GROMACS .gro file of C-alpha atoms in nm:
model
  265
    1MET     CA    1   6.695   2.520   3.812
    2ARG     CA    2   6.681   2.122   3.851
    3SER     CA    3   6.937   1.929   3.645
    4GLN     CA    4   6.796   1.740   3.372
    5CYS     CA    5   6.898   1.340   3.336
    6VAL     CA    6   6.950   1.133   2.997
    7VAL     CA    7   6.966   0.774   3.018
    8ILE     CA    8   7.189   0.635   2.723
    9THR     CA    9   7.234   0.209   2.649
   10GLY     CA   10   7.527   0.123   2.502
   11GLY     CA   11   7.682   0.425   2.640
   12ALA     CA   12   8.033   0.343   2.678
   13SER     CA   13   8.150   0.335   2.326
   14GLY     CA   14   8.088   0.469   1.974
   15ILE     CA   15   7.776   0.672   1.919
   16GLY     CA   16   7.643   0.625   2.263
   17LEU     CA   17   7.964   0.778   2.463
   18GLY     CA   18   7.948   1.070   2.208
   19LEU     CA   19   7.602   1.132   2.289
   20ALA     CA   20   7.675   1.113   2.659
   21LYS     CA   21   7.967   1.378   2.618
   22GLU     CA   22   7.774   1.624   2.409
   23PHE     CA   23   7.459   1.584   2.692
   24ALA     CA   24   7.721   1.638   2.977
   25ALA     CA   25   7.869   1.965   2.779
   26ALA     CA   26   7.511   2.074   2.765
   27GLY     CA   27   7.490   2.081   3.118
   28TRP     CA   28   7.284   1.726   3.189
   29GLN     CA   29   7.321   1.456   3.416
   30VAL     CA   30   7.424   1.141   3.251
   31MET     CA   31   7.363   0.774   3.303
   32ILE     CA   32   7.467   0.511   3.096
   33GLY     CA   33   7.402   0.177   3.057
   34ASP     CA   34   7.655  -0.113   2.914
   35LEU     CA   35   7.773  -0.452   2.949
   36GLN     CA   36   8.112  -0.429   3.132
   37GLN     CA   37   8.179  -0.235   3.465
   38ALA     CA   38   8.527  -0.168   3.336
   39ALA     CA   39   8.390   0.005   3.047
   40ILE     CA   40   8.157   0.203   3.231
   41ASP     CA   41   8.402   0.345   3.448
   42GLN     CA   42   8.633   0.426   3.163
   43ALA     CA   43   8.339   0.625   2.998
   44CYS     CA   44   8.247   0.784   3.310
   45ALA     CA   45   8.583   0.925   3.337
   46GLU     CA   46   8.584   1.082   3.004
   47ILE     CA   47   8.224   1.205   3.035
   48GLY     CA   48   8.300   1.397   3.356
   49SER     CA   49   8.035   1.628   3.536
   50GLY     CA   50   7.935   1.352   3.773
   51ALA     CA   51   7.832   1.100   3.524
   52SER     CA   52   7.731   0.753   3.631
   53GLY     CA   53   7.648   0.415   3.471
   54SER     CA   54   7.503   0.053   3.560
   55VAL     CA   55   7.593  -0.283   3.392
   56CYS     CA   56   7.299  -0.362   3.174
   57ASN     CA   57   7.222  -0.632   2.920
   58VAL     CA   58   6.943  -0.492   2.710
   59THR     CA   59   6.785  -0.813   2.640
   60ASP     CA   60   6.701  -0.867   2.982
   61ARG     CA   61   6.407  -0.639   3.076
   62ASP     CA   62   6.487  -0.651   3.452
   63GLN     CA   63   6.829  -0.492   3.412
   64LEU     CA   64   6.692  -0.232   3.166
   65GLN     CA   65   6.462  -0.181   3.515
   66GLY     CA   66   6.751  -0.188   3.712
   67LEU     CA   67   6.902   0.109   3.473
   68TRP     CA   68   6.578   0.344   3.524
   69ASP     CA   69   6.579   0.276   3.919
   70ALA     CA   70   6.968   0.356   3.930
   71ALA     CA   71   6.915   0.669   3.727
   72VAL     CA   72   6.605   0.765   3.965
   73ALA     CA   73   6.820   0.689   4.248
   74ARG     CA   74   7.107   0.908   4.172
   75PHE     CA   75   6.971   1.199   3.943
   76GLY     CA   76   6.589   1.195   4.098
   77ARG     CA   77   6.417   1.128   3.774
   78VAL     CA   78   6.448   1.029   3.393
   79ASP     CA   79   6.399   1.315   3.126
   80ILE     CA   80   6.533   1.156   2.832
   81TRP     CA   81   6.589   0.773   2.766
   82MET     CA   82   6.783   0.675   2.447
   83ASN     CA   83   6.733   0.332   2.343
   84ASN     CA   84   7.101   0.336   2.173
   85ALA     CA   85   7.252  -0.023   2.205
   86GLY     CA   86   7.271  -0.186   1.884
   87VAL     CA   87   7.481  -0.482   1.723
   88GLY     CA   88   7.588  -0.541   1.357
   89SER     CA   89   7.600  -0.897   1.166
   90ASP     CA   90   7.906  -1.062   0.991
   91GLN     CA   91   7.802  -0.934   0.663
   92SER     CA   92   7.712  -1.235   0.530
   93LEU     CA   93   7.398  -1.358   0.360
   94ILE     CA   94   7.126  -1.521   0.565
   95ARG     CA   95   7.163  -1.872   0.449
   96ASP     CA   96   7.528  -1.861   0.548
   97THR     CA   97   7.498  -1.664   0.891
   98ASP     CA   98   7.564  -1.865   1.219
   99PRO     CA   99   7.202  -1.878   1.411
  100THR     CA  100   7.350  -1.718   1.714
  101ILE     CA  101   7.466  -1.381   1.517
  102LEU     CA  102   7.093  -1.380   1.382
  103THR     CA  103   6.946  -1.444   1.739
  104ARG     CA  104   7.183  -1.144   1.896
  105VAL     CA  105   7.110  -0.909   1.598
  106VAL     CA  106   6.749  -0.960   1.666
  107ASP     CA  107   6.763  -0.967   2.061
  108VAL     CA  108   6.983  -0.645   2.119
  109ASN     CA  109   6.849  -0.457   1.823
  110VAL     CA  110   6.459  -0.521   1.834
  111LYS     CA  111   6.402  -0.670   2.190
  112GLY     CA  112   6.610  -0.435   2.357
  113VAL     CA  113   6.426  -0.142   2.209
  114VAL     CA  114   6.126  -0.284   2.290
  115TYR     CA  115   6.178  -0.356   2.651
  116GLY     CA  116   6.373  -0.041   2.706
  117SER     CA  117   6.067   0.157   2.571
  118GLN     CA  118   5.834  -0.028   2.792
  119VAL     CA  119   6.046   0.048   3.096
  120ALA     CA  120   6.088   0.420   3.014
  121MET     CA  121   5.710   0.452   2.917
  122GLN     CA  122   5.597   0.320   3.236
  123GLY     CA  123   5.830   0.540   3.439
  124MET     CA  124   5.799   0.835   3.288
  125SER     CA  125   5.422   0.815   3.286
  126ALA     CA  126   5.424   0.783   3.653
  127GLN     CA  127   5.656   1.110   3.715
  128GLN     CA  128   5.538   1.458   3.699
  129GLY     CA  129   5.619   1.605   3.363
  130GLY     CA  130   5.663   1.305   3.167
  131GLY     CA  131   5.961   1.259   2.934
  132TYR     CA  132   6.116   1.191   2.587
  133ILE     CA  133   6.217   0.858   2.441
  134TYR     CA  134   6.457   0.832   2.169
  135ASN     CA  135   6.513   0.469   1.971
  136THR     CA  136   6.795   0.463   1.750
  137THR     CA  137   6.734   0.324   1.378
  138GLY     CA  138   6.964   0.307   1.100
  139PHE     CA  139   7.079   0.121   0.756
  140GLY     CA  140   6.746  -0.042   0.623
  141SER     CA  141   6.490   0.160   0.806
  142ASN     CA  142   6.334   0.303   0.491
  143GLY     CA  143   6.335  -0.056   0.316
  144PHE     CA  144   6.721   0.025   0.155
  145TRP     CA  145   6.880  -0.356   0.098
  146ARG     CA  146   7.250  -0.415   0.045
  147ALA     CA  147   7.390  -0.771   0.052
  148GLY     CA  148   7.499  -0.844   0.378
  149MET     CA  149   7.272  -0.646   0.570
  150THR     CA  150   6.954  -0.798   0.534
  151ILE     CA  151   6.917  -0.891   0.940
  152TYR     CA  152   7.045  -0.577   1.045
  153GLY     CA  153   6.828  -0.369   0.805
  154THR     CA  154   6.532  -0.598   0.912
  155THR     CA  155   6.590  -0.490   1.261
  156LYS     CA  156   6.613  -0.103   1.194
  157TYR     CA  157   6.311  -0.146   0.959
  158GLY     CA  158   6.093  -0.322   1.297
  159VAL     CA  159   6.251  -0.047   1.520
  160THR     CA  160   6.094   0.234   1.296
  161TYR     CA  161   5.754   0.076   1.282
  162PHE     CA  162   5.764   0.018   1.643
  163SER     CA  163   5.871   0.374   1.726
  164LYS     CA  164   5.573   0.500   1.514
  165GLY     CA  165   5.358   0.263   1.691
  166ILE     CA  166   5.418   0.401   2.025
  167ALA     CA  167   5.430   0.749   1.945
  168ARG     CA  168   5.064   0.712   1.859
  169GLU     CA  169   5.014   0.534   2.161
  170MET     CA  170   5.157   0.781   2.380
  171ALA     CA  171   4.992   1.083   2.168
  172ASP     CA  172   4.729   1.196   2.424
  173THR     CA  173   5.036   1.163   2.708
  174ASP     CA  174   5.299   1.376   2.822
  175VAL     CA  175   5.569   1.118   2.699
  176LYS     CA  176   5.711   1.168   2.376
  177VAL     CA  177   5.865   0.933   2.145
  178GLY     CA  178   6.094   0.995   1.841
  179TRP     CA  179   6.365   0.795   1.638
  180ILE     CA  180   6.697   0.905   1.518
  181ASN     CA  181   6.878   0.786   1.219
  182PRO     CA  182   7.234   0.913   1.270
  183GLY     CA  183   7.365   0.818   0.902
  184MET     CA  184   7.674   0.665   0.827
  185VAL     CA  185   7.922   0.717   1.126
  186VAL     CA  186   8.280   0.595   1.185
  187THR     CA  187   8.226   0.410   1.510
  188PRO     CA  188   8.479   0.141   1.674
  189LEU     CA  189   8.233  -0.122   1.530
  190VAL     CA  190   8.274  -0.022   1.170
  191ILE     CA  191   8.679   0.009   1.207
  192GLU     CA  192   8.662  -0.372   1.361
  193GLU     CA  193   8.433  -0.494   1.078
  194ALA     CA  194   8.637  -0.304   0.825
  195LYS     CA  195   8.950  -0.517   0.971
  196ILE     CA  196   8.753  -0.841   0.899
  197MET     CA  197   8.623  -0.764   0.549
  198THR     CA  198   8.823  -0.871   0.238
  199PRO     CA  199   9.016  -0.619   0.048
  200GLU     CA  200   8.760  -0.599  -0.208
  201GLN     CA  201   8.471  -0.562   0.026
  202TRP     CA  202   8.642  -0.303   0.216
  203ALA     CA  203   8.727  -0.092  -0.100
  204ALA     CA  204   8.372  -0.021  -0.179
  205GLY     CA  205   8.292   0.032   0.184
  206ARG     CA  206   8.585   0.293   0.244
  207ARG     CA  207   8.463   0.473  -0.069
  208VAL     CA  208   8.101   0.526   0.034
  209PHE     CA  209   8.183   0.611   0.408
  210ASN     CA  210   8.410   0.865   0.283
  211MET     CA  211   8.134   0.983   0.064
  212TRP     CA  212   7.866   1.008   0.267
  213GLY     CA  213   8.008   0.951   0.646
  214GLU     CA  214   8.079   1.137   0.945
  215THR     CA  215   8.269   1.113   1.277
  216VAL     CA  216   8.122   1.037   1.591
  217GLU     CA  217   8.176   1.370   1.721
  218THR     CA  218   8.007   1.562   1.444
  219THR     CA  219   7.726   1.322   1.436
  220THR     CA  220   7.653   1.324   1.809
  221GLN     CA  221   7.690   1.717   1.828
  222GLN     CA  222   7.430   1.765   1.562
  223LEU     CA  223   7.195   1.499   1.723
  224VAL     CA  224   7.227   1.661   2.075
  225GLN     CA  225   7.128   1.990   1.920
  226ARG     CA  226   6.822   1.853   1.748
  227ILE     CA  227   6.724   1.638   2.027
  228LEU     CA  228   6.743   1.919   2.293
  229GLY     CA  229   6.544   2.135   2.028
  230ASN     CA  230   6.262   1.929   2.011
  231GLN     CA  231   5.920   1.936   2.182
  232LYS     CA  232   5.716   1.712   1.972
  233ASN     CA  233   5.604   1.351   1.955
  234GLY     CA  234   5.674   1.132   1.678
  235VAL     CA  235   5.974   1.310   1.539
  236ASN     CA  236   6.209   1.128   1.304
  237ILE     CA  237   6.556   1.317   1.353
  238HIS     CA  238   6.754   1.190   1.015
  239LEU     CA  239   7.104   1.317   0.967
  240LEU     CA  240   7.158   1.165   0.594
  241PRO     CA  241   6.827   1.238   0.407
  242GLY     CA  242   6.839   1.190   0.031
  243TRP     CA  243   6.904   1.541  -0.051
  244LYS     CA  244   7.210   1.571   0.187
  245MET     CA  245   7.339   1.250   0.023
  246LEU     CA  246   7.336   1.439  -0.320
  247LEU     CA  247   7.515   1.728  -0.175
  248LYS     CA  248   7.781   1.490  -0.005
  249SER     CA  249   7.811   1.287  -0.369
  250LEU     CA  250   7.855   1.636  -0.525
  251ARG     CA  251   8.130   1.744  -0.275
  252TYR     CA  252   8.330   1.421  -0.285
  253LEU     CA  253   8.388   1.496  -0.646
  254PHE     CA  254   8.594   1.825  -0.590
  255THR     CA  255   8.696   1.730  -0.211
  256ARG     CA  256   8.839   1.380  -0.129
  257ARG     CA  257   8.873   1.276   0.238
  258ASP     CA  258   8.979   0.981   0.430
  259LEU     CA  259   8.803   0.881   0.752
  260PHE     CA  260   9.014   0.595   0.820
  261ALA     CA  261   9.354   0.687   0.783
  262GLU     CA  262   9.373   0.764   1.166
  263HIS     CA  263   9.253   0.439   1.221
  264GLY     CA  264   9.497   0.209   1.043
  265VAL     CA  265   9.240   0.066   0.793
   0.00000   0.00000   0.00000
């Protein structure tokens, strides 16, 4: 039986690396894209099972095409393409945000998903059996707002709309599109942001994460299980819907936990 291949952008750390490890554990061939070759090499060593990678800046469509081509050259085809790469902002209000930060958040979180989806749709349409595309949404995808998260939430709201749109475009083909919302996850990015927040800012953030958050390992295990069990187009895999937030809130009243103690924040 042919081994199946998954491509993950932003796959050298955080949720991307966690996804890569879970897919590899399930017997999949893994190709990751990320910005630095050294980070890719280290990640591939951790993933094991013959994982491979290619330097890729998702704001450059040619580099995303290169990632697709590298995966096909290495593994023969791509069965799942995951637009996972994303960046956060500096938690400031829009009026105070450096324009270069605004540009980078929009470029990576929106343009990267648009370009990656187009590359994958074209490639999968040309191969027998099509494939699956999954785009990562997140905070703001449902319109929820919090101070300091306006630009990030705007991009994730846009990714949700875009994903729904291309799912409809591909409805009569064998290319299927889904979008995933991992919920609140203690990633290296979150930890680094916590280190530069004021004590007052982080006090509130820590409580929220401890109430509703999960580790990368728990999150990616659940995501891969849901992804591998899906055969439909237009599916939203949401790990933290409202009913689950309520249950976690009730649990927090009786069982306190600290997801950050081991990270020194």
